[in-house]
Amino acid sequence: MLAVVVVLLLGIGLLDLHFSGHYDVFVPGEAPNAESHVTINAPPSGSPECTPGALCVHKRSGSIHLTTVGVYYSAPIFQLLQAKLDPKDAIYPEVEYPNTPGQEIQAMDTSQRDGEVAALGEVLGYGNLKIDGALVVSVADKTPAAKVLQPGDVIRSADGVSLATATATNLLESAVGAHSVGQTVNLTILRDNKTRDNKTMDVNVGIIKNTTPPPAEIMGVEVEPDFVLPVKINIDASGIGGPSAGLSWALSIVQLVGSSDLTRGRTIADTGTIDYLGNVGDIGGIQQKVYGAEAVGATVFLCPKDQAADARAAAAKVGYHLKVMGVTTLHQAVQDLLAG
């Protein structure tokens, strides 16, 4: 009998060397302290530079941890077998989570920017944040826009109309809608707006038909208001990909410069995408992220509201006593942490 088992295991090992499956394996990842990845160029509280009304960085107890998932794409047979035997792992069809090179990095960049805006919008109020145009978030492939625009460009004006206003995206849509398919809209753009040196250039972008109107005419780009933040924020996301750390970045910034201590000595873990308005969206691998929270001893876990039941079930499965807070917005997350 023992010989048969050994031969079977050897056979699995040989298959593992020569074949790949059509499934991905999710395993619990690390849950680093998100605050340690965030640097804000503002004076520390209590210092002479921390004047009344200024944003200041507070040193507080507790910690906020972003949760991650380790993914084995196109997992080999032996990895699939291990996942079947480990209750903390999960197997998904490859088509559900395709491995697209560069996509996770771009998603992380977006989550950082939107997390920064959402956090300062929560702390200061969006009406107190300056807008200097429409920020290009993404550009559709094989469109006229793809030849002249790229993510990160800031559109300062469209057909001579300034977009440095809270209605930047609406004004841009109106400018595009004033043209017929095949015509061009003239844009003044700022590339590499990190320098804020106001070096702009004019480009003409062709208008294409929208296959799912309204509106009927589009450029094939996704834009959002480009907020000029009153302090410089740097997020070191080295080794972390995807958009699901957005909530962590936002909460960490609120924790560092907000008026209240969100943690009050607690170890808090979270996951969730975020947009610049603070809306929290669903993520993948919720069960594995719960187990990552367990590994760092978190007592509170914030996640998208629609996935809270799955998070609670995952914790119960391994006897992990965890307070799960399902949220839909950053503001709700902040209020829930302050309340409980």
XYZ file of C-alpha atoms in Angstrom:
340
model
C 0.000 0.000 0.000
C 2.824 2.414 0.930
C 4.524 1.724 -2.390
C 1.325 2.604 -4.246
C 1.065 5.942 -2.383
C 4.706 6.775 -3.133
C 4.252 5.965 -6.810
C 1.082 8.073 -6.901
C 2.858 11.058 -5.350
C 5.768 10.667 -7.759
C 3.306 10.569 -10.599
C 1.714 13.809 -9.411
C 5.157 15.357 -9.151
C 5.979 14.390 -12.730
C 2.686 15.806 -13.961
C 3.490 18.986 -12.049
C 6.704 19.394 -14.017
C 5.103 19.045 -17.425
C 1.560 20.371 -17.255
C -0.124 23.563 -16.184
C -3.785 23.758 -15.306
C -6.362 26.307 -16.324
C -6.961 27.499 -12.788
C -5.494 30.105 -10.449
C -4.793 29.478 -6.780
C -5.335 32.221 -4.205
C -3.451 31.979 -0.904
C -3.355 34.381 2.065
C -0.831 37.160 1.475
C 0.976 39.550 3.765
C -0.827 42.333 5.630
C 1.686 45.177 5.997
C 1.077 48.315 8.029
C -0.273 50.710 5.396
C 0.707 53.818 7.360
C 4.375 52.840 7.151
C 4.103 53.089 3.362
C 2.668 56.628 3.436
C 4.766 59.798 3.760
C 3.068 63.189 3.997
C 5.051 66.396 3.585
C 3.459 68.215 6.505
C 4.783 69.279 9.926
C 4.370 66.949 12.889
C 1.697 67.865 15.406
C 3.069 69.770 18.375
C 5.845 71.399 16.355
C 6.103 75.214 15.918
C 5.336 74.732 12.215
C 2.005 73.100 13.037
C -0.010 76.306 13.082
C -3.781 76.473 13.707
C -5.731 75.318 10.667
C -2.728 73.631 9.039
C -2.576 69.959 8.099
C -0.242 68.225 10.536
C 0.950 64.633 10.837
C -0.093 62.917 14.044
C 1.662 60.025 15.751
C -1.026 57.702 17.026
C -1.398 54.300 18.611
C -2.699 51.267 16.770
C -2.190 50.389 13.132
C -4.050 50.009 9.843
C -3.058 47.044 7.670
C -3.795 46.484 4.018
C -4.456 42.857 3.150
C -3.123 41.063 0.090
C -3.536 37.802 -1.781
C -0.828 35.587 -3.203
C -1.848 34.325 -6.640
C -0.474 31.336 -8.530
C -1.616 31.927 -12.089
C -2.146 28.834 -14.255
C -1.384 26.762 -11.195
C 0.327 23.414 -11.780
C -1.373 20.230 -10.661
C 0.587 19.856 -7.443
C -0.318 23.425 -6.414
C -3.971 22.679 -7.112
C -3.773 19.583 -4.929
C -2.254 21.580 -2.083
C -5.014 24.171 -2.395
C -7.653 21.445 -2.200
C -6.171 20.277 1.101
C -5.712 23.747 2.673
C -8.981 25.383 3.846
C -7.397 28.845 3.581
C -6.631 28.537 -0.137
C -9.074 28.917 -3.020
C -9.149 27.783 -6.662
C -10.695 29.905 -9.414
C -11.034 29.363 -13.167
C -8.275 31.208 -14.965
C -10.786 33.231 -17.011
C -12.101 34.917 -13.839
C -8.733 36.443 -12.958
C -6.615 36.721 -16.120
C -2.968 37.662 -15.671
C -2.664 40.873 -17.707
C 0.906 42.284 -17.581
C 1.010 45.878 -16.361
C -2.665 45.999 -15.427
C -2.089 45.468 -11.700
C 0.532 48.223 -11.590
C -1.725 50.722 -13.347
C -4.590 49.787 -11.026
C -2.346 50.390 -8.014
C -1.340 53.816 -9.352
C -5.004 54.731 -9.735
C -5.852 53.493 -6.229
C -3.085 55.638 -4.753
C -4.197 58.823 -6.482
C -7.894 58.267 -5.739
C -7.105 57.294 -2.146
C -5.201 60.547 -1.624
C -8.020 62.676 -3.052
C -10.738 60.804 -1.154
C -8.819 61.119 2.121
C -8.203 64.861 1.852
C -11.747 65.333 0.599
C -12.892 63.609 3.801
C -10.591 65.655 6.039
C -10.848 69.079 4.376
C -14.009 68.885 2.282
C -13.919 68.603 -1.507
C -14.923 72.241 -1.859
C -11.557 73.212 -0.353
C -9.538 71.254 -2.940
C -8.439 73.117 -6.058
C -9.132 71.567 -9.476
C -6.960 72.469 -12.450
C -8.453 70.339 -15.227
C -9.597 66.864 -16.221
C -7.190 64.041 -15.435
C -6.922 61.267 -18.021
C -7.289 57.986 -16.118
C -7.316 55.583 -19.079
C -7.316 55.652 -22.876
C -9.094 53.076 -25.030
C -6.846 51.115 -27.381
C -7.013 51.649 -31.135
C -8.682 55.049 -30.893
C -7.465 58.420 -32.207
C -6.991 59.499 -28.592
C -4.508 56.675 -28.004
C -2.144 58.329 -30.487
C -1.890 61.616 -28.584
C -3.084 61.097 -24.998
C -1.871 58.908 -22.163
C -2.930 58.192 -18.573
C -1.730 60.980 -16.309
C -2.275 63.786 -18.805
C -4.234 66.738 -17.457
C -6.572 68.414 -19.938
C -6.470 72.107 -19.031
C -8.852 73.365 -21.710
C -11.064 72.089 -24.526
C -11.670 74.266 -27.599
C -10.420 77.211 -25.592
C -12.723 76.645 -22.601
C -10.848 76.338 -19.296
C -11.454 73.136 -17.342
C -9.965 74.495 -14.105
C -13.284 74.180 -12.312
C -15.328 71.707 -10.286
C -17.351 71.001 -13.454
C -14.255 70.034 -15.456
C -15.552 66.669 -16.640
C -18.954 68.075 -17.640
C -17.349 70.909 -19.602
C -15.129 68.422 -21.429
C -18.113 66.238 -22.308
C -19.943 69.293 -23.651
C -16.951 70.273 -25.803
C -16.722 66.775 -27.255
C -20.486 66.639 -27.830
C -20.337 69.836 -29.881
C -18.471 67.908 -32.584
C -19.596 65.215 -34.995
C -17.946 61.818 -35.326
C -14.774 62.219 -37.392
C -14.143 65.806 -36.333
C -11.505 66.790 -33.784
C -11.561 68.635 -30.489
C -8.616 70.867 -29.612
C -7.162 70.201 -26.166
C -4.489 71.946 -24.155
C -2.831 69.319 -21.979
C -0.239 69.200 -19.245
C 1.972 66.135 -19.323
C 3.834 65.012 -16.202
C 1.760 67.250 -13.960
C 3.816 66.164 -10.942
C 6.221 69.022 -11.653
C 3.412 71.595 -11.805
C 5.612 73.704 -14.092
C 2.670 74.571 -16.364
C 4.389 73.345 -19.522
C 1.459 72.619 -21.781
C 0.927 71.550 -25.370
C -1.969 71.602 -27.801
C -3.274 68.425 -29.401
C -6.215 67.566 -31.635
C -8.156 64.419 -30.776
C -10.564 62.692 -33.143
C -14.153 62.099 -32.062
C -15.554 58.570 -32.334
C -19.028 57.104 -32.036
C -20.057 55.735 -28.668
C -21.411 52.204 -29.050
C -23.317 52.493 -25.757
C -24.697 56.045 -25.704
C -25.382 58.473 -24.206
C -23.364 60.470 -25.020
C -23.277 59.765 -28.749
C -19.794 61.198 -29.367
C -16.726 60.386 -27.258
C -12.923 60.508 -27.345
C -12.500 57.058 -25.818
C -10.906 58.262 -22.583
C -11.872 58.038 -18.923
C -11.366 61.257 -16.986
C -11.917 62.632 -13.511
C -11.261 66.046 -11.925
C -7.572 66.711 -11.350
C -7.353 67.846 -7.749
C -4.340 69.872 -6.631
C -3.643 68.623 -3.113
C -2.419 71.079 -0.463
C 0.297 68.687 0.743
C 2.569 66.276 -1.068
C 1.802 62.634 -0.340
C 4.071 59.772 -1.302
C 2.910 56.161 -1.186
C 5.517 53.439 -1.510
C 3.604 50.512 -2.989
C 6.639 48.493 -4.026
C 5.672 44.846 -4.449
C 1.943 45.576 -4.063
C -0.309 45.464 -7.119
C -3.966 45.901 -7.936
C -6.607 48.390 -6.792
C -7.789 46.764 -3.555
C -5.459 48.772 -1.291
C -7.315 51.981 -2.114
C -9.340 51.958 1.114
C -6.158 51.328 3.110
C -4.332 54.281 1.579
C -7.290 56.575 2.225
C -7.806 55.441 5.838
C -4.081 55.736 6.550
C -3.997 59.333 5.310
C -7.087 60.217 7.355
C -5.439 58.585 10.362
C -2.237 60.581 9.861
C -3.691 64.057 9.238
C -7.298 63.835 10.437
C -8.545 65.282 13.699
C -9.316 61.924 15.349
C -7.476 58.663 16.035
C -9.312 55.977 14.074
C -7.477 53.053 15.669
C -7.415 53.955 19.371
C -4.780 51.316 19.960
C -6.439 48.640 17.843
C -4.948 46.589 15.030
C -7.241 47.175 12.063
C -7.132 45.446 8.686
C -9.077 46.298 5.565
C -9.556 45.837 1.846
C -11.545 47.625 -0.835
C -11.145 49.628 -4.010
C -11.861 53.340 -3.827
C -12.656 56.114 -6.262
C -11.842 59.791 -5.839
C -15.249 60.428 -4.278
C -14.598 57.807 -1.588
C -16.898 55.075 -2.892
C -15.676 51.618 -1.832
C -15.845 48.751 -4.337
C -15.573 44.955 -4.298
C -12.306 43.048 -4.461
C -11.086 39.512 -5.126
C -9.881 36.969 -2.583
C -11.900 38.217 0.376
C -11.462 34.940 2.285
C -7.694 34.942 1.905
C -7.551 38.559 3.054
C -9.428 37.637 6.224
C -6.740 35.065 6.963
C -4.064 37.678 6.292
C -5.770 39.897 8.854
C -5.722 36.996 11.308
C -1.975 36.585 10.846
C -1.299 40.143 12.100
C -3.770 39.873 14.965
C -6.336 42.327 13.636
C -9.483 42.653 15.730
C -11.410 44.749 13.174
C -11.721 44.112 9.443
C -13.267 46.622 7.037
C -14.373 45.452 3.607
C -16.939 46.226 0.890
C -20.452 45.856 2.298
C -21.500 43.256 -0.292
C -18.610 41.008 0.767
C -18.984 41.334 4.536
C -21.002 38.103 4.838
C -18.262 36.157 3.032
C -15.655 37.706 5.313
C -17.570 36.692 8.421
C -18.022 33.166 7.073
C -14.298 32.860 6.369
C -13.437 33.967 9.907
C -15.975 31.547 11.430
C -14.596 28.705 9.318
C -11.301 28.787 11.233
C -12.664 30.019 14.578
C -11.269 33.534 14.144
C -13.062 36.093 16.325
C -13.110 39.183 14.121
C -15.366 42.234 14.010
C -16.244 42.712 10.336
C -17.453 46.141 9.185
C -19.021 46.241 5.740
C -18.800 49.732 4.234
C -19.792 51.481 1.013
C -17.836 54.723 1.424
C -14.712 56.061 3.074
C -16.871 58.390 5.173
C -18.825 55.421 6.520
C -15.574 53.592 7.286
C -14.281 56.576 9.249
C -17.535 56.985 11.167
C -17.791 53.261 11.948
C -14.233 53.161 13.281
C -14.867 56.212 15.469
C -18.116 54.708 16.773
C -16.845 51.229 17.495
